[in-house]
CSV table of C-alpha atoms in Angstrom, one decimal:
chain,number,residue,atom,x,y,z
B,28,SER,CA,-23.8,25.5,3.0
B,29,LEU,CA,-23.6,27.8,0.0
B,30,LYS,CA,-23.4,30.9,2.3
B,31,ARG,CA,-20.6,29.2,4.3
B,32,HIS,CA,-18.7,28.5,1.0
B,33,PHE,CA,-19.0,32.2,0.1
B,34,SER,CA,-17.9,33.5,3.4
B,35,GLU,CA,-14.9,31.1,4.0
B,36,ALA,CA,-11.5,32.7,3.4
B,37,GLY,CA,-9.5,29.6,4.1
B,38,HIS,CA,-8.1,28.1,7.3
B,39,GLY,CA,-11.2,28.7,9.2
B,40,GLN,CA,-11.2,32.5,8.5
B,41,GLN,CA,-14.4,34.3,7.5
B,42,ARG,CA,-15.0,37.3,5.3
B,43,MET,CA,-17.9,39.7,4.6
B,44,LEU,CA,-20.2,38.9,1.7
B,45,SER,CA,-20.5,41.3,-1.2
B,46,VAL,CA,-23.9,42.7,-2.3
B,47,GLU,CA,-23.8,40.5,-5.4
B,48,GLU,CA,-23.0,37.4,-3.3
B,49,THR,CA,-25.8,38.2,-1.0
B,50,ALA,CA,-28.2,38.6,-3.8
B,51,LEU,CA,-27.1,35.3,-5.5
B,52,ILE,CA,-27.6,33.4,-2.2
B,53,ALA,CA,-31.1,34.9,-1.8
B,54,ARG,CA,-32.0,33.9,-5.4
B,55,ILE,CA,-30.7,30.3,-5.0
B,56,ASP,CA,-32.5,30.1,-1.6
B,57,GLU,CA,-35.7,31.1,-3.4
B,58,THR,CA,-35.3,28.5,-6.1
B,59,ALA,CA,-34.5,25.9,-3.5
B,60,GLU,CA,-37.6,26.8,-1.5
B,61,ILE,CA,-39.8,26.4,-4.7
B,62,ALA,CA,-38.1,23.0,-5.3
B,63,ASP,CA,-38.7,22.0,-1.6
B,64,ARG,CA,-42.5,22.7,-2.0
B,65,ALA,CA,-42.5,20.5,-5.1
B,66,TYR,CA,-40.6,17.8,-3.2
B,67,GLN,CA,-43.0,17.9,-0.2
B,68,ARG,CA,-46.0,17.7,-2.5
B,69,PHE,CA,-44.5,14.7,-4.3
B,70,ARG,CA,-43.8,13.0,-1.0
B,71,GLU,CA,-47.4,13.5,0.1
B,72,MET,CA,-48.7,12.0,-3.1
B,73,GLN,CA,-46.5,8.9,-2.7
B,74,THR,CA,-48.5,8.0,0.5
B,75,LYS,CA,-52.0,8.6,-1.1
B,76,HIS,CA,-52.9,5.3,-2.8
B,77,GLU,CA,-56.0,6.9,-4.4
B,78,MET,CA,-53.8,9.4,-6.4
B,79,ALA,CA,-54.3,9.1,-10.2
B,80,ALA,CA,-51.3,7.9,-12.1
B,81,ASP,CA,-51.2,10.9,-14.4
B,82,GLN,CA,-51.2,13.3,-11.5
B,83,PHE,CA,-48.4,11.5,-9.8
B,84,LEU,CA,-46.4,11.5,-13.0
B,85,GLU,CA,-47.0,15.2,-13.5
B,86,ALA,CA,-45.9,15.9,-9.9
B,87,LYS,CA,-42.7,13.9,-10.5
B,88,LYS,CA,-41.9,15.8,-13.7
B,89,GLN,CA,-42.5,19.1,-11.9
B,90,LEU,CA,-40.1,18.1,-9.1
B,91,ARG,CA,-37.4,17.1,-11.7
B,92,ARG,CA,-37.9,20.5,-13.5
B,93,ARG,CA,-37.5,22.5,-10.3
B,94,LEU,CA,-34.3,20.5,-9.2
B,95,LYS,CA,-32.9,20.8,-12.8
B,96,ALA,CA,-33.4,24.6,-12.6
B,97,LEU,CA,-31.6,24.6,-9.2
B,98,ALA,CA,-28.8,22.6,-10.6
B,99,GLU,CA,-28.5,25.0,-13.6
B,100,GLU,CA,-28.2,27.9,-11.1
B,101,LEU,CA,-25.6,26.1,-9.1
B,102,ASP,CA,-23.6,25.1,-12.2
B,103,ARG,CA,-23.5,28.7,-13.3
B,104,TYR,CA,-22.2,29.8,-9.9
B,105,LEU,CA,-19.6,27.0,-9.8
B,106,ALA,CA,-18.4,27.7,-13.4
B,107,ALA,CA,-17.9,31.4,-12.3
B,108,ASP,CA,-15.7,30.1,-9.4
B,109,TYR,CA,-13.6,28.4,-12.0
B,110,GLY,CA,-13.2,31.5,-14.2
B,111,ILE,CA,-16.2,31.0,-16.5
B,112,ASP,CA,-17.8,34.3,-15.6
B,113,ARG,CA,-20.0,36.5,-17.9
B,114,PRO,CA,-17.9,39.7,-17.6
B,115,ARG,CA,-14.9,37.8,-19.1
B,116,PHE,CA,-16.6,37.1,-22.4
B,117,LYS,CA,-17.6,39.4,-25.3
B,118,ASN,CA,-21.1,38.1,-25.7
B,119,THR,CA,-23.6,35.7,-24.3
B,120,LYS,CA,-22.9,33.1,-27.1
B,121,GLU,CA,-19.2,32.9,-26.1
B,122,TRP,CA,-20.2,32.6,-22.5
B,123,ASP,CA,-22.7,29.8,-23.1
B,124,THR,CA,-20.1,27.9,-25.2
B,125,ALA,CA,-17.4,28.2,-22.5
B,126,PHE,CA,-19.9,27.2,-19.9
B,127,THR,CA,-21.1,24.1,-21.9
B,128,ASP,CA,-17.5,23.1,-22.5
B,129,TRP,CA,-16.7,23.5,-18.8
B,130,ARG,CA,-19.7,21.5,-17.7
B,131,THR,CA,-18.8,18.7,-20.1
B,132,SER,CA,-15.2,18.5,-18.8
B,133,HIS,CA,-15.9,19.0,-15.1
B,134,GLN,CA,-19.2,17.2,-14.8
B,135,PRO,CA,-20.4,19.2,-11.8
B,136,PHE,CA,-22.4,17.2,-9.2
B,137,HIS,CA,-24.5,18.9,-6.6
B,138,TRP,CA,-25.4,16.6,-3.6
B,139,PHE,CA,-28.1,19.1,-2.5
B,140,VAL,CA,-29.9,18.5,-5.8
B,141,GLU,CA,-29.2,14.8,-6.5
B,142,PHE,CA,-30.0,13.7,-2.9
B,143,TYR,CA,-32.4,16.6,-2.1
B,144,GLY,CA,-34.5,14.8,0.6
B,145,ILE,CA,-31.4,13.4,2.3
B,146,MET,CA,-29.1,16.4,2.2
B,147,LYS,CA,-31.6,18.5,4.2
B,148,GLY,CA,-30.0,16.6,7.2
B,149,GLY,CA,-27.2,14.5,5.7
B,150,PHE,CA,-26.5,10.8,5.2
B,151,ASP,CA,-26.8,8.5,8.2
B,152,VAL,CA,-24.0,6.1,6.9
B,153,ILE,CA,-21.3,6.6,4.4
B,154,ILE,CA,-18.9,3.7,3.5
B,155,GLY,CA,-16.3,3.4,0.7
B,156,ASN,CA,-12.9,2.8,-0.6
B,157,PRO,CA,-11.9,6.1,-2.3
B,158,PRO,CA,-9.2,6.4,-4.9
B,159,TYR,CA,-5.6,6.9,-3.8
B,160,VAL,CA,-4.5,9.4,-6.5
B,161,GLU,CA,-2.0,12.2,-6.3
B,162,TYR,CA,-3.6,15.5,-6.7
B,163,THR,CA,-0.8,16.7,-9.0
B,164,LYS,CA,-2.1,14.2,-11.6
B,165,LEU,CA,-5.5,15.8,-11.7
B,166,ARG,CA,-4.8,19.5,-10.9
B,167,LYS,CA,-4.6,20.6,-14.6
B,168,SER,CA,-8.2,19.4,-15.3
B,169,TYR,CA,-9.8,19.7,-11.8
B,170,GLN,CA,-9.1,21.8,-8.7
B,171,VAL,CA,-10.6,21.7,-5.2
B,172,ARG,CA,-11.7,24.9,-3.4
B,173,ASN,CA,-11.4,25.7,0.3
B,174,TYR,CA,-10.4,22.3,1.5
B,175,GLU,CA,-8.5,22.1,4.8
B,176,THR,CA,-6.8,19.0,3.6
B,177,GLU,CA,-5.6,20.3,0.2
B,178,GLU,CA,-1.9,20.3,1.3
B,179,CYS,CA,-2.0,16.5,1.9
B,180,GLY,CA,-1.7,16.2,-1.9
B,181,ASN,CA,-3.8,13.0,-2.3
B,182,ILE,CA,-7.5,13.1,-3.3
B,183,TYR,CA,-8.5,10.4,-0.8
B,184,THR,CA,-7.9,13.0,2.0
B,185,PHE,CA,-10.4,15.4,0.1
B,186,LEU,CA,-13.0,12.7,0.1
B,187,VAL,CA,-12.6,12.1,3.8
B,188,GLU,CA,-13.2,15.8,4.4
B,189,ARG,CA,-16.2,15.8,2.0
B,190,ALA,CA,-17.8,12.8,3.7
B,191,PHE,CA,-17.8,14.7,7.0
B,192,ALA,CA,-19.7,17.5,5.3
B,193,LEU,CA,-22.2,15.1,3.8
B,194,LEU,CA,-22.9,13.3,7.1
B,195,CYS,CA,-25.7,14.0,9.4
B,196,GLN,CA,-24.8,15.2,13.0
B,197,THR,CA,-25.3,11.6,14.4
B,198,GLY,CA,-24.1,9.7,11.3
B,199,TYR,CA,-21.2,7.4,10.9
B,200,PHE,CA,-18.9,6.7,8.0
B,201,SER,CA,-16.0,4.3,7.3
B,202,PHE,CA,-13.3,4.3,4.6
B,203,ILE,CA,-10.4,2.1,3.7
B,204,ILE,CA,-7.5,4.3,3.0
B,205,PRO,CA,-3.7,4.3,3.0
B,206,LEU,CA,-1.8,3.9,6.3
B,207,SER,CA,-0.4,7.4,5.7
B,208,LEU,CA,-3.5,8.7,7.5
B,209,LEU,CA,-1.8,7.7,10.8
B,210,CYS,CA,1.8,8.6,10.4
B,211,THR,CA,3.1,10.7,7.5
B,212,SER,CA,3.9,14.4,7.8
B,213,ARG,CA,2.0,15.2,4.6
B,214,THR,CA,-1.3,14.0,6.2
B,215,GLU,CA,-1.0,16.1,9.3
B,216,SER,CA,-3.8,18.5,8.3
B,217,LEU,CA,-6.1,15.5,7.8
B,218,ARG,CA,-5.4,14.2,11.3
B,219,LYS,CA,-5.9,17.7,12.6
B,220,PHE,CA,-9.2,17.9,10.7
B,221,MET,CA,-10.4,14.6,12.2
B,222,ASN,CA,-9.1,15.3,15.8
B,223,PRO,CA,-12.4,16.6,17.2
B,224,TYR,CA,-14.4,13.5,16.4
B,225,ARG,CA,-14.7,9.9,17.8
B,226,LYS,CA,-12.9,7.4,15.6
B,227,TRP,CA,-11.7,3.8,15.4
B,228,ILE,CA,-8.7,3.2,13.3
B,229,SER,CA,-6.8,-0.1,12.6
B,230,GLY,CA,-3.7,-0.6,10.5
B,231,PHE,CA,-2.9,-3.5,8.2
B,232,ASP,CA,0.5,-4.5,6.7
B,233,MET,CA,0.8,-5.9,3.2
B,234,ARG,CA,3.0,-8.8,4.2
B,235,PRO,CA,2.5,-11.7,4.3
B,236,SER,CA,-1.1,-10.9,3.2
B,237,SER,CA,-2.8,-7.6,2.2
B,238,LEU,CA,-6.4,-6.5,2.4
B,239,PHE,CA,-6.9,-6.5,-1.3
B,240,GLU,CA,-5.4,-9.6,-2.8
B,241,GLY,CA,-2.7,-8.9,-5.4
B,242,VAL,CA,-2.4,-5.2,-4.4
B,243,ALA,CA,0.7,-4.4,-2.3
B,244,GLN,CA,-0.7,-1.5,-0.2
B,245,ARG,CA,-0.3,-0.7,3.5
B,246,LEU,CA,-3.8,0.3,4.6
B,247,SER,CA,-6.0,1.5,7.4
B,248,ILE,CA,-9.7,1.1,8.1
B,249,PHE,CA,-11.4,3.7,10.1
B,250,VAL,CA,-14.9,4.3,11.4
B,251,THR,CA,-15.9,7.7,12.6
B,252,THR,CA,-18.8,9.8,13.6
B,253,ARG,CA,-19.5,13.5,13.2
B,254,ASN,CA,-20.8,13.8,16.8
B,255,GLN,CA,-18.2,15.8,18.6
B,256,ALA,CA,-19.7,15.2,22.1
B,257,THR,CA,-17.7,11.9,22.2
B,258,LYS,CA,-14.3,13.0,21.1
B,259,MET,CA,-11.9,10.0,21.3
B,260,THR,CA,-9.4,8.1,19.3
B,261,LEU,CA,-9.2,4.3,19.5
B,262,THR,CA,-6.7,2.3,17.6
B,263,GLY,CA,-6.5,-1.4,16.6
B,264,GLY,CA,-2.8,-1.7,16.1
B,265,TYR,CA,-0.8,-2.4,12.9
B,266,ARG,CA,-1.2,-6.1,12.0
B,267,ARG,CA,0.6,-8.7,10.0
B,268,TRP,CA,-1.6,-11.6,9.0
B,269,GLY,CA,-1.6,-14.7,6.8
B,270,SER,CA,-4.3,-15.5,4.2
B,271,GLU,CA,-5.7,-18.2,6.5
B,272,GLU,CA,-6.7,-15.5,9.0
B,273,ARG,CA,-8.8,-13.5,6.6
B,274,PRO,CA,-12.2,-14.9,7.8
B,275,SER,CA,-11.5,-13.9,11.4
B,276,LEU,CA,-9.4,-10.8,10.7
B,277,MET,CA,-12.0,-8.1,11.5
B,278,LYS,CA,-13.4,-10.1,14.5
B,279,GLY,CA,-9.9,-10.4,15.9
B,280,THR,CA,-9.3,-6.7,15.9
B,281,GLN,CA,-8.9,-5.1,19.4
B,282,PHE,CA,-9.0,-1.5,20.1
B,283,THR,CA,-7.5,0.7,22.8
B,284,GLU,CA,-7.8,4.5,23.5
B,285,VAL,CA,-4.9,6.7,22.6
B,286,SER,CA,-4.4,10.3,23.6
B,287,PRO,CA,-2.4,12.0,20.8
B,288,SER,CA,-0.8,15.1,22.1
B,289,ASP,CA,-0.7,16.7,18.7
B,290,SER,CA,-1.6,15.8,15.1
B,291,LYS,CA,1.9,14.6,14.1
B,292,VAL,CA,1.3,10.8,14.6
B,293,ILE,CA,-1.5,8.6,15.8
B,294,ALA,CA,0.2,5.6,17.6
B,295,LYS,CA,-0.9,2.3,16.1
B,296,ILE,CA,-1.3,0.4,19.4
B,297,ALA,CA,-4.0,-2.3,20.3
B,298,SER,CA,-3.7,-3.1,23.9
B,299,VAL,CA,-3.6,-1.6,27.4
B,300,THR,CA,-0.1,-3.1,27.7
B,301,GLU,CA,1.2,-1.1,24.7
B,302,GLY,CA,-0.5,2.0,26.2
B,303,ARG,CA,1.4,1.5,29.5
B,304,ILE,CA,4.7,1.0,27.6
B,305,LEU,CA,4.2,4.1,25.5
B,306,GLU,CA,3.7,6.1,28.7
B,307,LYS,CA,6.9,4.8,30.3
B,308,VAL,CA,9.0,5.3,27.2
B,309,HIS,CA,9.3,9.1,27.6
B,310,GLY,CA,12.2,11.5,27.3
B,311,SER,CA,13.7,14.0,24.7
B,312,GLU,CA,13.5,13.0,21.1
B,313,LEU,CA,16.8,11.7,19.7
B,314,SER,CA,17.1,14.8,17.6
B,315,ARG,CA,18.2,16.6,20.8
B,316,TYR,CA,21.2,14.4,21.1
B,317,VAL,CA,22.8,15.0,17.7
B,318,ASP,CA,26.5,15.8,17.6
B,319,ARG,CA,28.2,16.1,14.2
B,320,THR,CA,31.7,15.5,15.7
B,321,SER,CA,30.9,12.1,17.1
B,322,GLN,CA,31.4,8.6,15.6
B,323,SER,CA,28.9,7.6,12.9
B,324,ILE,CA,26.1,5.2,13.2
B,325,TYR,CA,24.6,3.6,10.0
B,326,VAL,CA,20.9,2.7,9.9
B,327,HIS,CA,19.4,0.7,7.1
B,328,ARG,CA,16.5,2.7,5.7
B,329,ILE,CA,14.4,-0.3,4.4
B,330,CYS,CA,13.0,-2.4,7.1
B,331,ARG,CA,10.7,-5.5,7.4
B,332,TYR,CA,11.3,-7.5,10.5
B,333,PHE,CA,14.4,-5.8,12.2
B,334,ILE,CA,15.9,-2.4,12.4
B,335,LYS,CA,19.6,-2.7,11.6
B,336,ALA,CA,22.1,-0.1,13.0
B,337,PHE,CA,25.8,-0.4,12.8
B,338,ASP,CA,29.0,1.3,14.0
B,339,PHE,CA,30.8,0.2,10.9
B,340,ILE,CA,30.0,0.6,7.2
B,341,PRO,CA,28.6,-2.6,5.7
B,342,LEU,CA,30.3,-3.8,2.6
B,343,PHE,CA,29.2,-2.3,-0.7
B,344,ILE,CA,31.1,-2.5,-4.0
B,345,ASP,CA,29.6,-0.5,-6.9
B,346,THR,CA,29.4,-1.5,-10.5
B,347,ASP,CA,32.7,0.3,-11.2
B,348,GLY,CA,34.5,-1.6,-8.5
B,349,THR,CA,34.4,1.2,-6.0
B,350,LYS,CA,34.1,0.4,-2.3
B,351,ARG,CA,31.7,2.8,-0.7
B,352,ARG,CA,28.7,3.2,1.5
B,353,SER,CA,25.4,2.1,0.1
B,354,GLU,CA,22.8,4.9,-0.2
B,355,ASP,CA,20.4,2.5,1.7
B,356,TYR,CA,22.4,3.2,4.9
B,357,LYS,CA,21.7,6.6,6.5
B,358,GLU,CA,24.4,8.2,8.6
B,359,PHE,CA,23.6,9.5,12.2
B,360,ARG,CA,25.9,11.1,14.7
B,361,PHE,CA,24.9,11.3,18.4
B,362,ARG,CA,26.9,12.7,21.3
B,363,GLN,CA,29.7,10.4,22.3
B,364,LYS,CA,28.4,9.9,25.8
B,365,ASP,CA,25.2,8.3,24.6
B,366,SER,CA,26.2,6.9,21.2
B,367,ILE,CA,26.5,3.2,22.4
B,368,PRO,CA,23.1,3.2,24.3
B,369,ILE,CA,21.5,4.9,21.4
B,370,LEU,CA,23.0,2.3,18.9
B,371,CYS,CA,21.7,-0.5,21.1
B,372,LEU,CA,18.3,1.1,21.3
B,373,LEU,CA,18.1,1.4,17.5
B,374,ASN,CA,18.7,-2.4,17.3
B,375,SER,CA,16.3,-3.3,20.1
B,376,THR,CA,12.8,-4.7,19.6
B,377,LEU,CA,11.6,-1.8,21.7
B,378,PHE,CA,12.5,0.6,18.9
B,379,TYR,CA,11.3,-1.8,16.3
B,380,TRP,CA,7.9,-1.7,18.2
B,381,PHE,CA,8.0,2.1,18.5
B,382,TRP,CA,8.9,2.4,14.7
B,383,ARG,CA,6.0,0.1,13.8
B,384,THR,CA,3.5,2.0,15.9
B,385,HIS,CA,4.6,5.5,14.8
B,386,GLY,CA,6.1,5.0,11.3
B,387,ASP,CA,4.9,3.8,7.9
B,388,GLY,CA,6.0,0.1,8.4
B,389,PHE,CA,8.6,0.2,5.6
B,390,HIS,CA,11.0,3.1,5.8
B,391,CYS,CA,13.2,4.1,8.7
B,392,GLY,CA,14.5,7.5,7.8
B,393,TYR,CA,15.9,10.4,9.6
B,394,GLY,CA,12.5,11.5,10.9
B,395,ASP,CA,11.7,8.0,12.3
B,396,VAL,CA,15.0,7.8,14.2
B,397,TYR,CA,15.0,11.3,15.5
B,398,LEU,CA,11.4,10.9,16.7
B,399,VAL,CA,12.1,8.2,19.3
B,400,PRO,CA,12.3,9.4,22.9
B,401,PHE,CA,15.4,8.6,24.9
B,402,ARG,CA,16.1,9.1,28.6
B,403,GLU,CA,19.8,9.8,29.2
B,404,ASP,CA,19.6,9.3,33.0
B,405,MET,CA,20.9,5.8,32.7
B,406,ASN,CA,22.9,4.5,35.7
B,407,SER,CA,26.5,3.3,35.2
B,408,SER,CA,25.6,-0.4,35.6
B,409,LEU,CA,23.1,-0.4,32.8
B,410,ARG,CA,25.5,1.6,30.6
B,411,ALA,CA,28.2,-1.0,31.2
B,412,ASP,CA,25.8,-3.8,30.3
B,413,LEU,CA,25.0,-2.0,27.0
B,414,VAL,CA,28.7,-1.5,26.2
B,415,ARG,CA,29.2,-5.3,26.5
B,416,LEU,CA,26.0,-6.1,24.6
B,417,HIS,CA,26.9,-3.6,21.9
B,418,ARG,CA,30.2,-5.4,21.3
B,419,ASP,CA,28.4,-8.8,21.3
B,420,LEU,CA,25.7,-7.6,18.9
B,421,MET,CA,28.1,-6.1,16.4
B,422,LYS,CA,30.2,-9.3,16.4
B,423,SER,CA,27.1,-11.4,16.0
B,424,LEU,CA,25.8,-9.4,13.1
B,425,ARG,CA,29.1,-9.6,11.3
B,426,GLU,CA,29.4,-13.4,11.9
B,427,ASN,CA,25.8,-13.9,10.7
B,428,SER,CA,26.2,-12.1,7.4
B,429,SER,CA,27.3,-13.0,3.9
B,430,ASN,CA,28.5,-11.2,0.8
B,431,LYS,CA,26.0,-11.3,-2.1
B,432,THR,CA,26.5,-10.3,-5.7
B,433,ILE,CA,23.7,-9.2,-8.0
B,434,SER,CA,23.7,-8.3,-11.7
B,435,THR,CA,22.2,-4.9,-12.8
B,436,LYS,CA,22.0,-3.2,-16.2
B,437,ARG,CA,25.1,-1.2,-15.3
B,438,GLY,CA,27.1,-4.2,-14.0
B,439,SER,CA,27.6,-6.3,-10.9
B,440,ILE,CA,27.1,-5.1,-7.3
B,441,THR,CA,28.4,-6.8,-4.2
B,442,TYR,CA,27.0,-6.0,-0.8
B,443,GLN,CA,26.9,-7.4,2.8
B,444,GLU,CA,23.6,-9.1,3.6
B,445,PHE,CA,22.6,-9.5,7.3
B,446,TYR,CA,20.4,-12.1,9.2
B,447,PRO,CA,19.6,-10.3,12.4
B,448,LYS,CA,17.1,-13.0,13.6
B,449,SER,CA,20.3,-15.0,14.2
B,450,SER,CA,21.2,-12.3,16.8
B,451,LYS,CA,17.8,-12.2,18.5
B,452,LEU,CA,19.2,-13.5,21.8
B,453,VAL,CA,21.5,-10.6,22.1
B,454,ILE,CA,18.8,-8.2,21.1
B,455,ASP,CA,16.6,-9.7,23.8
B,456,GLN,CA,19.3,-8.9,26.4
B,457,ILE,CA,19.4,-5.3,25.2
B,458,ASP,CA,15.7,-5.0,25.7
B,459,ALA,CA,16.0,-6.4,29.2
B,460,VAL,CA,18.4,-3.6,30.0
B,461,PHE,CA,16.1,-0.9,28.6
B,462,ALA,CA,13.2,-2.6,30.5
B,463,ARG,CA,15.1,-2.0,33.7
B,464,HIS,CA,15.9,1.6,32.6
B,465,TYR,CA,12.3,2.4,31.9
B,466,GLY,CA,10.7,0.4,34.7
B,467,PHE,CA,8.8,-2.1,32.7
B,468,THR,CA,7.0,-5.0,34.4
B,469,ASP,CA,7.7,-8.6,33.5
B,470,GLU,CA,4.5,-8.6,31.4
B,471,GLU,CA,5.6,-5.5,29.5
B,472,LEU,CA,9.1,-6.9,28.8
B,473,ASP,CA,7.6,-10.2,27.7
B,474,PHE,CA,5.4,-8.2,25.2
B,475,ILE,CA,8.3,-6.4,23.7
B,476,ILE,CA,10.6,-9.4,23.4
B,477,ASN,CA,7.8,-11.4,21.7
B,478,TYR,CA,6.4,-8.5,19.7
B,479,ASP,CA,5.7,-9.7,16.0
B,480,ILE,CA,7.7,-12.8,16.9
B,481,LYS,CA,5.7,-15.1,14.6
B,482,TYR,CA,6.9,-13.2,11.6
B,483,ARG,CA,10.3,-12.0,12.7
B,484,VAL,CA,11.8,-15.5,13.5
B,485,GLY,CA,9.2,-17.8,12.1
B,486,GLN,CA,10.0,-20.5,9.5
B,487,ASP,CA,8.1,-18.6,6.8
B,488,THR,CA,10.2,-15.4,7.4
B,489,GLU,CA,12.6,-14.5,4.6
B,490,GLU,CA,16.1,-14.9,5.8
B,491,ALA,CA,17.6,-11.8,4.4
B,492,GLU,CA,16.8,-8.4,5.8
B,493,ASN,CA,18.4,-6.2,3.1
B,494,ASP,CA,15.4,-6.2,0.7
């Protein structure tokens, strides 16, 4: 592994080793070989019951001395990698002082030394809940080297990559990490890194309950193996759940295989039915239909149980009494011919399902909207149905809204609050139109209409959808 570290030039590229580097590797290999002989002798003595206690103790001390010497050698090399190199200092004393200070601040840890017997092959099992900390908060005091996931910007991604390196060829490991593993652009390099391996990934919302009580965090649990002979991705959906379900939450997780075409997103589906729907909902992404000269559509960027899209600007009166568009509504313009069908699609449960399976479960931004596929080959009868339903939906959303006033430090704000679950019957009719357009079976349409129904229209659902 040391030789690999020296020869890596980043992004999978290799470079030639210098004479000094080759000599250093040879010296460390020799130290490791001596330590290995001490380790093997100690292992043999452990099985010999007639071994005298003083001999056993001496063998143990010798092993520790050998491993300590190896750690010292590795520490010196690692310090040089961080700029604490002998040629930079006037004399040995200054170098030793700088090295001691660096070792105190960085606390180097060498798996090869601390778990010598194990690291000759790797761990069979690794489990954990790594810290979710932004790399920028640590970078001044600690920096990673030659990590493929460095651009992800959160140290949990580095720990995933490191776990793979510590795993034996047939081993398994499992982490609880943020949902961003599956869907955000910044973790694309982590998904690319994990792509060759077999893995099971399930997503968990934080409402009404979260995996860690008292911690509002959308999370994923994944299990994976380093064995590349069984490359496959299986997902267990993106689940909402109540506290009473906790005892059976893991047992109730179902997995289905997905075939990601790239490393952009891993769809959070959990059934064969969802897989069939995903295959049928194909077409060009909405980004292909943008037309800056067309009528505007306004999409609320914060979502919980419904996606809200309008052809009008919802009421918003700022603290200074100015009537304007709230920043929470993002403006979109699509070509006029498809504007109404697209507006209906954005309000549909079909899009809500697609957003839940491909997004972060909270924000609905430009990237989320532009990602959804749309087939423009819709016949005139279906288009006419959507024109009528669009009119009915906008009317229903207006009628089932109210104006709210809240107080802030700057003053009062008045805004229009919507209750889209009161318009669910119209939304269901829109989904029925898209079901005919995409060729859904009755079972697939039933799945879409009733997707997340318990929480979207249940008695315990919060009425307002603006928070």
